[in-house]
CSV table of C-alpha atoms and ligand atoms in Angstrom, one decimal:
chain,number,residue,atom,x,y,z
A,1,UNK,CA,88.3,119.3,180.5
A,2,UNK,CA,88.2,118.0,177.0
A,3,UNK,CA,88.9,114.3,176.2
A,4,UNK,CA,92.4,113.3,175.4
A,5,UNK,CA,91.3,112.4,171.8
A,6,UNK,CA,90.0,115.9,171.3
A,7,UNK,CA,93.4,117.3,172.5
A,8,UNK,CA,95.1,115.0,170.0
A,9,UNK,CA,92.8,116.2,167.2
A,10,UNK,CA,93.4,119.9,168.0
A,11,UNK,CA,97.1,119.4,168.1
A,12,UNK,CA,97.0,117.5,164.8
A,13,UNK,CA,94.9,120.2,163.1
A,14,UNK,CA,97.2,123.0,164.3
A,15,UNK,CA,100.2,121.1,163.0
A,16,UNK,CA,98.6,120.4,159.7
A,17,UNK,CA,97.5,124.0,159.2
A,18,UNK,CA,101.0,125.2,159.8
A,19,UNK,CA,102.7,122.6,157.5
A,20,UNK,CA,105.0,124.4,155.1
A,21,UNK,CA,105.8,121.5,152.8
A,22,UNK,CA,104.6,118.2,151.5
A,23,UNK,CA,107.1,116.2,153.6
A,24,UNK,CA,106.1,117.9,156.9
A,25,UNK,CA,102.5,117.2,156.0
A,26,UNK,CA,103.1,113.6,155.3
A,27,UNK,CA,105.1,113.1,158.5
A,28,UNK,CA,102.1,114.5,160.4
A,29,UNK,CA,99.7,112.2,158.6
A,30,UNK,CA,101.8,109.2,159.6
A,31,UNK,CA,102.2,110.3,163.2
A,32,UNK,CA,98.4,110.7,163.8
A,33,UNK,CA,96.7,108.5,161.3
A,34,UNK,CA,99.3,105.9,160.3
A,35,UNK,CA,99.1,102.4,161.6
A,36,UNK,CA,101.1,103.2,164.6
A,37,UNK,CA,99.7,106.7,164.8
A,38,UNK,CA,98.5,108.2,168.0
A,39,UNK,CA,94.9,108.7,166.9
A,40,UNK,CA,94.8,105.2,165.4
A,41,UNK,CA,96.1,103.8,168.7
A,42,UNK,CA,92.7,104.7,170.2
A,43,UNK,CA,91.0,102.1,167.9
A,44,UNK,CA,93.1,99.4,169.6
A,45,UNK,CA,92.3,100.7,173.0
A,46,UNK,CA,88.5,100.5,172.5
A,47,UNK,CA,88.4,96.8,173.5
A,48,UNK,CA,89.7,97.6,176.9
A,49,UNK,CA,87.1,100.3,177.6
A,50,UNK,CA,83.9,99.9,179.6
A,51,UNK,CA,80.6,99.5,177.9
A,52,UNK,CA,79.6,103.0,178.8
A,53,UNK,CA,82.8,104.6,177.6
A,54,UNK,CA,83.0,102.7,174.3
A,55,UNK,CA,80.3,104.6,172.3
A,56,UNK,CA,81.5,108.0,173.5
A,57,UNK,CA,85.1,107.3,172.6
A,58,UNK,CA,84.0,105.6,169.4
A,59,UNK,CA,82.2,108.8,168.3
A,60,UNK,CA,85.2,111.0,169.3
A,61,UNK,CA,87.6,108.7,167.4
A,62,UNK,CA,85.5,109.0,164.2
A,63,UNK,CA,85.2,112.7,164.5
A,64,UNK,CA,88.9,113.1,165.0
A,65,UNK,CA,89.8,110.9,162.1
A,66,UNK,CA,87.3,112.6,159.7
A,67,UNK,CA,88.5,116.1,160.8
A,68,UNK,CA,92.2,115.3,160.5
A,69,UNK,CA,91.8,113.5,157.1
A,70,UNK,CA,89.9,116.5,155.7
A,71,UNK,CA,92.5,118.9,157.1
A,72,UNK,CA,95.3,116.9,155.4
A,73,UNK,CA,93.5,117.1,152.1
A,74,UNK,CA,92.9,120.8,152.4
A,75,UNK,CA,96.5,121.4,153.4
A,76,UNK,CA,97.8,119.3,150.5
A,77,UNK,CA,95.7,121.3,148.1
A,78,UNK,CA,97.0,124.6,149.6
A,79,UNK,CA,100.6,123.5,149.2
A,80,UNK,CA,100.0,122.4,145.6
A,81,UNK,CA,98.5,125.8,144.7
A,82,UNK,CA,101.4,127.6,146.4
A,83,UNK,CA,103.9,125.5,144.5
A,84,UNK,CA,102.2,126.2,141.1
A,85,UNK,CA,102.0,129.9,141.9
A,86,UNK,CA,105.8,130.0,142.6
A,87,UNK,CA,106.5,128.1,139.4
A,88,UNK,CA,104.3,130.4,137.4
A,89,UNK,CA,106.0,133.5,138.9
A,90,UNK,CA,109.3,132.1,137.6
A,91,UNK,CA,108.2,132.0,134.0
A,92,UNK,CA,109.5,134.8,131.9
A,93,UNK,CA,106.5,135.9,129.9
A,94,UNK,CA,108.6,138.3,127.9
A,95,UNK,CA,110.4,135.4,126.2
A,96,UNK,CA,109.3,135.0,122.6
A,97,UNK,CA,107.0,132.0,122.0
A,98,UNK,CA,107.3,129.1,119.5
A,99,UNK,CA,105.2,130.1,116.5
A,100,UNK,CA,102.7,127.4,115.3
A,101,UNK,CA,103.4,126.4,111.7
A,102,UNK,CA,100.4,127.0,109.5
A,103,UNK,CA,99.8,124.4,106.8
A,104,UNK,CA,98.6,125.3,103.3
A,105,UNK,CA,96.8,123.4,100.6
A,106,UNK,CA,98.9,121.3,98.2
A,107,UNK,CA,99.2,122.9,94.7
A,108,UNK,CA,97.3,119.9,93.2
A,109,UNK,CA,94.5,120.3,95.7
A,110,UNK,CA,94.4,124.0,94.9
A,111,UNK,CA,94.2,123.1,91.2
A,112,UNK,CA,91.4,120.6,91.7
A,113,UNK,CA,89.5,123.1,93.8
A,114,UNK,CA,89.7,125.7,91.1
A,115,UNK,CA,88.6,123.2,88.4
A,116,UNK,CA,85.7,121.9,90.5
A,117,UNK,CA,84.6,125.5,91.2
A,118,UNK,CA,84.3,126.3,87.5
A,119,UNK,CA,82.3,123.2,86.7
A,120,UNK,CA,80.0,123.8,89.7
A,121,UNK,CA,79.2,127.2,88.4
A,122,UNK,CA,78.1,125.4,85.2
A,123,UNK,CA,75.8,123.2,87.2
A,124,UNK,CA,77.9,120.0,87.4
A,125,UNK,CA,77.4,117.9,90.6
A,126,UNK,CA,80.2,115.9,92.2
A,127,UNK,CA,80.4,112.2,91.8
A,128,UNK,CA,82.9,109.7,93.0
A,129,UNK,CA,84.0,106.1,92.8
A,130,UNK,CA,86.7,103.8,94.3
A,131,UNK,CA,90.4,103.9,93.3
A,132,UNK,CA,90.4,100.1,93.3
A,133,UNK,CA,88.0,99.1,90.6
A,134,UNK,CA,86.6,96.1,88.8
A,135,UNK,CA,88.0,95.4,85.4
A,136,UNK,CA,84.5,95.7,84.1
A,137,UNK,CA,84.0,99.3,85.3
A,138,UNK,CA,87.5,100.2,84.0
A,139,UNK,CA,87.4,98.5,80.6
A,140,UNK,CA,84.5,96.3,79.5
A,141,UNK,CA,81.7,98.7,80.3
A,142,UNK,CA,83.7,101.4,78.5
A,143,UNK,CA,83.7,99.5,75.3
A,144,UNK,CA,87.4,98.6,75.7
A,145,UNK,CA,88.2,95.3,74.0
A,146,UNK,CA,90.0,92.5,75.7
A,147,UNK,CA,93.1,93.0,73.5
A,148,UNK,CA,93.3,96.7,74.1
A,149,UNK,CA,96.8,97.7,75.3
A,150,UNK,CA,95.5,99.5,78.4
A,151,UNK,CA,94.5,96.1,79.7
A,152,UNK,CA,98.0,94.8,79.5
A,153,UNK,CA,99.8,94.0,82.8
A,154,UNK,CA,102.6,96.2,81.6
A,155,UNK,CA,100.3,99.2,81.7
A,156,UNK,CA,97.9,98.6,84.6
A,157,UNK,CA,98.2,97.6,88.2
A,158,UNK,CA,96.3,94.4,88.7
A,159,UNK,CA,95.4,93.1,92.2
A,160,UNK,CA,95.6,89.3,92.9
A,161,UNK,CA,91.8,89.2,93.0
A,162,UNK,CA,91.6,90.6,89.5
A,163,UNK,CA,90.6,94.1,90.4
A,164,UNK,CA,92.7,97.0,89.1
A,165,UNK,CA,93.9,100.4,90.2
A,166,UNK,CA,91.7,102.5,87.9
A,167,UNK,CA,93.6,103.7,84.9
A,168,UNK,CA,91.3,106.7,84.5
A,169,UNK,CA,88.3,108.3,86.3
A,170,UNK,CA,86.0,107.3,83.4
A,171,UNK,CA,84.9,104.4,85.7
A,172,UNK,CA,82.8,107.0,87.5
A,173,UNK,CA,80.8,107.6,84.3
A,174,UNK,CA,79.7,104.0,84.5
A,175,UNK,CA,79.0,104.0,88.3
A,176,UNK,CA,76.9,107.2,87.9
A,177,UNK,CA,74.8,105.9,85.1
A,178,UNK,CA,74.3,102.6,87.0
A,179,UNK,CA,72.9,104.4,90.0
A,180,UNK,CA,70.7,107.0,88.3
A,181,UNK,CA,68.8,107.5,85.1
A,182,UNK,CA,69.4,110.5,82.7
A,183,UNK,CA,69.7,113.4,82.6
A,184,UNK,CA,73.2,113.4,84.2
A,185,UNK,CA,75.6,116.3,84.7
A,186,UNK,CA,78.5,115.3,87.0
A,187,UNK,CA,82.2,115.7,87.4
A,188,UNK,CA,84.4,113.2,89.3
A,189,UNK,CA,87.8,114.5,90.5
A,190,UNK,CA,90.2,111.9,91.7
A,191,UNK,CA,93.4,109.8,91.3
A,192,UNK,CA,94.2,107.4,88.5
A,193,UNK,CA,97.1,104.9,88.1
A,194,UNK,CA,99.2,103.6,85.3
A,195,UNK,CA,102.4,101.6,85.2
A,196,UNK,CA,104.5,104.4,83.9
A,197,UNK,CA,108.2,104.8,84.3
A,198,UNK,CA,108.5,107.7,86.7
A,199,UNK,CA,110.1,110.9,85.2
A,200,UNK,CA,109.5,114.6,85.0
A,201,UNK,CA,106.3,114.2,83.1
A,202,UNK,CA,105.1,110.7,84.1
A,203,UNK,CA,104.0,109.3,87.4
A,204,UNK,CA,102.3,106.0,88.5
A,205,UNK,CA,99.6,108.1,90.2
A,206,UNK,CA,98.0,111.2,88.6
A,207,UNK,CA,94.8,113.1,88.9
A,208,UNK,CA,91.9,113.8,86.6
A,209,UNK,CA,88.6,115.6,86.6
A,210,UNK,CA,86.2,113.4,84.7
A,211,UNK,CA,83.0,114.8,83.3
A,212,UNK,CA,79.8,113.3,82.0
A,213,UNK,CA,76.8,115.1,80.6
A,214,UNK,CA,73.8,113.1,79.3
A,215,UNK,CA,70.5,114.6,78.2
A,216,UNK,CA,68.3,114.8,75.1
A,217,UNK,CA,69.9,116.4,72.1
A,218,UNK,CA,73.4,116.9,73.6
A,219,UNK,CA,75.8,117.6,70.7
A,220,UNK,CA,79.5,118.3,70.0
A,221,UNK,CA,78.7,122.0,70.2
A,222,UNK,CA,77.8,121.5,73.9
A,223,UNK,CA,81.0,119.6,74.5
A,224,UNK,CA,83.1,122.4,72.8
A,225,UNK,CA,81.2,125.2,74.6
A,226,UNK,CA,81.6,123.6,78.0
A,227,UNK,CA,85.3,122.8,77.7
A,228,UNK,CA,86.3,126.1,76.0
A,229,UNK,CA,84.5,128.0,78.8
A,230,UNK,CA,86.4,125.9,81.4
A,231,UNK,CA,89.8,126.5,79.8
A,232,UNK,CA,89.2,130.2,79.3
A,233,UNK,CA,88.2,130.6,82.9
A,234,UNK,CA,91.4,128.9,83.9
A,235,UNK,CA,93.9,130.3,81.5
A,236,UNK,CA,92.3,133.7,80.7
A,237,UNK,CA,89.8,134.8,78.1
A,238,UNK,CA,92.4,135.4,75.5
A,239,UNK,CA,93.8,131.8,75.5
A,240,UNK,CA,93.3,129.7,72.4
A,241,UNK,CA,91.7,126.3,72.5
A,242,UNK,CA,92.1,123.6,69.8
A,243,UNK,CA,90.2,120.3,69.3
A,244,UNK,CA,92.1,117.6,67.5
A,245,UNK,CA,90.4,114.3,66.3
A,246,UNK,CA,91.5,111.4,68.4
A,247,UNK,CA,90.4,107.9,69.4
A,248,UNK,CA,88.9,106.6,72.6
A,249,UNK,CA,87.0,103.3,72.6
A,250,UNK,CA,84.2,104.8,74.7
A,251,UNK,CA,83.5,108.0,72.8
A,252,UNK,CA,82.7,108.6,69.1
A,253,UNK,CA,83.7,111.1,67.8
A,254,UNK,CA,86.7,111.6,70.1
A,255,UNK,CA,89.0,114.6,70.6
A,256,UNK,CA,92.0,115.8,72.3
A,257,UNK,CA,92.1,119.4,73.4
A,258,UNK,CA,95.2,121.7,73.3
A,259,UNK,CA,95.5,125.1,74.9
A,260,UNK,CA,97.9,128.0,74.1
A,261,UNK,CA,98.0,131.0,76.3
A,262,UNK,CA,100.2,134.0,77.0
A,263,UNK,CA,99.5,133.4,80.7
A,264,UNK,CA,101.5,130.2,80.6
A,265,UNK,CA,105.1,130.2,81.7
A,266,UNK,CA,107.6,128.5,79.4
A,267,UNK,CA,106.5,130.2,76.2
A,268,UNK,CA,103.6,130.0,73.8
A,269,UNK,CA,103.0,126.5,72.6
A,270,UNK,CA,100.1,124.1,72.2
A,271,UNK,CA,99.7,121.9,75.3
A,272,UNK,CA,97.5,118.9,75.4
A,273,UNK,CA,95.2,118.9,78.5
A,274,UNK,CA,92.1,116.9,77.9
A,275,UNK,CA,90.6,113.8,76.2
A,276,UNK,CA,86.9,113.9,75.4
A,277,UNK,CA,84.1,112.9,73.0
A,278,UNK,CA,80.5,111.9,72.6
A,279,UNK,CA,79.5,108.9,74.7
A,280,UNK,CA,79.6,105.8,72.5
A,281,UNK,CA,76.2,104.1,72.1
A,282,UNK,CA,77.9,100.8,73.1
A,283,UNK,CA,78.6,102.3,76.5
A,284,UNK,CA,74.9,103.2,77.0
A,285,UNK,CA,74.0,99.6,75.9
A,286,UNK,CA,76.4,98.1,78.4
A,287,UNK,CA,75.0,100.3,81.2
A,288,UNK,CA,71.4,99.3,80.3
A,289,UNK,CA,72.4,95.6,80.5
A,290,UNK,CA,73.9,96.2,83.9
A,291,UNK,CA,70.8,98.2,85.0
A,292,UNK,CA,68.5,95.6,83.5
A,293,UNK,CA,66.4,98.4,81.9
A,294,UNK,CA,66.4,100.8,79.0
A,295,UNK,CA,67.0,104.0,80.8
A,296,UNK,CA,69.9,105.0,78.6
A,297,UNK,CA,68.2,104.4,75.2
A,298,UNK,CA,70.8,105.7,72.7
A,299,UNK,CA,68.0,106.6,70.3
A,300,UNK,CA,66.7,109.1,72.9
A,301,UNK,CA,69.7,110.2,74.9
A,302,UNK,CA,73.1,111.5,73.9
A,303,UNK,CA,76.0,112.8,76.0
A,304,UNK,CA,79.6,114.0,76.1
A,305,UNK,CA,82.4,112.9,78.5
A,306,UNK,CA,85.8,114.3,79.2
A,307,UNK,CA,88.9,113.7,81.3
A,308,UNK,CA,91.2,116.6,82.3
A,309,UNK,CA,94.7,115.8,83.4
A,310,UNK,CA,95.0,117.9,86.5
A,311,UNK,CA,98.7,117.4,87.3
A,312,UNK,CA,99.4,118.6,83.8
A,313,UNK,CA,97.2,121.6,84.2
A,314,UNK,CA,98.8,122.5,87.5
A,315,UNK,CA,102.3,122.2,86.0
A,316,UNK,CA,101.5,124.6,83.1
A,317,UNK,CA,99.5,127.0,85.2
A,318,UNK,CA,102.0,127.2,88.1
A,319,UNK,CA,105.1,126.8,85.9
A,320,UNK,CA,106.2,123.6,87.6
A,321,UNK,CA,108.9,121.8,85.6
A,322,UNK,CA,108.9,118.4,87.2
A,323,UNK,CA,105.9,116.2,88.2
A,324,UNK,CA,107.9,114.5,90.9
A,325,UNK,CA,107.9,117.7,93.0
A,326,UNK,CA,104.2,117.1,93.7
A,327,UNK,CA,105.0,113.9,95.7
A,328,UNK,CA,108.4,115.0,97.1
A,329,UNK,CA,107.1,116.6,100.3
A,330,UNK,CA,109.8,119.3,100.0
A,331,UNK,CA,108.6,122.2,102.1
A,332,UNK,CA,110.7,124.7,100.1
A,333,UNK,CA,108.5,123.7,97.1
A,334,UNK,CA,105.2,123.5,98.9
A,335,UNK,CA,105.6,126.9,100.7
A,336,UNK,CA,105.6,128.7,97.4
A,337,UNK,CA,101.9,127.9,97.0
A,338,UNK,CA,100.9,129.3,100.4
B,401,LIG,N1,89.7,108.4,80.1
B,401,LIG,C1,90.5,109.1,79.1
B,401,LIG,C2,92.0,109.1,79.5
B,401,LIG,O1,92.2,108.9,80.7
B,401,LIG,C3,90.0,110.5,78.9
B,401,LIG,C4,88.6,110.6,78.4
B,401,LIG,C5,87.6,110.7,79.3
B,401,LIG,C6,88.4,110.5,77.1
B,401,LIG,C7,86.3,110.8,78.8
B,401,LIG,C8,87.1,110.6,76.6
B,401,LIG,C9,86.0,110.8,77.5
B,401,LIG,O2,92.8,109.3,78.7
């Protein structure tokens, strides 16, 4: 004859194994293992048992509890799996799914990537600097006098601490020369900021690719060769490139570059795309002062620098009529560049 506890255990196990739902299972758990459950009741009865009986019943009680608890867990698991299987069987796998929308690169990013790719093939390395700049990097170090209009609050975003949102990427010329001696051959793509009235061709934020080349014996011929090559790669070998004399405080001589190309939408006319020139000796001197050495001796080294307006290039290359489209987040516009 088995002990009453063993009979209880076997009854519980049979009931649990046959349970067809979570509620039935839970009711069984309460009935056997709950505070007033029939197996639990044996724990209270222990006190009244004889010394000899106590360890035998104690052992049986433990075994019964462990076995029933494990069976409940197993059964719960079995019920859950069954439920999931039924749910899955009800899914109509022939229904069409929801297509994931694929993003694409922004036209300006595409433009920058193309530009960067061309310069990299010519051996230019990438350099960078912060958008929030010191006035010194933005103006003083670039030979830009205190009364220059670019320094006016009407034209530049000043922060309360005196720093500025860089008005051009030429700041990276200075940062590069501060951190390394010549020779230098870098480009610095990035954003620049001016207090412009926003319209179809002006924006408070725009993008440039800055370039700086410093070595022994660099001349205007190198400058012209490099930028003509760049623009012909971009606009086709039959496009025309024109250098006009211009003024920048940090280059001498200075030029602006225009392109004309059949490839351009909107007719054949000269379009200004770049400012450039030979690095002014005063810039080298200022860098030497900051470096506390003579690494950029203007008697030994010369160089050229340029700044390409990338928004402008993207507009004329892609035939975009209004600069504001770049920042408008209109998917109908952006999808055209997928
Ligand atoms: N920093 C000038 C601008 O933003 C462009 C430039 C760069 C000119 C380098 C000369 C040399 O207009």
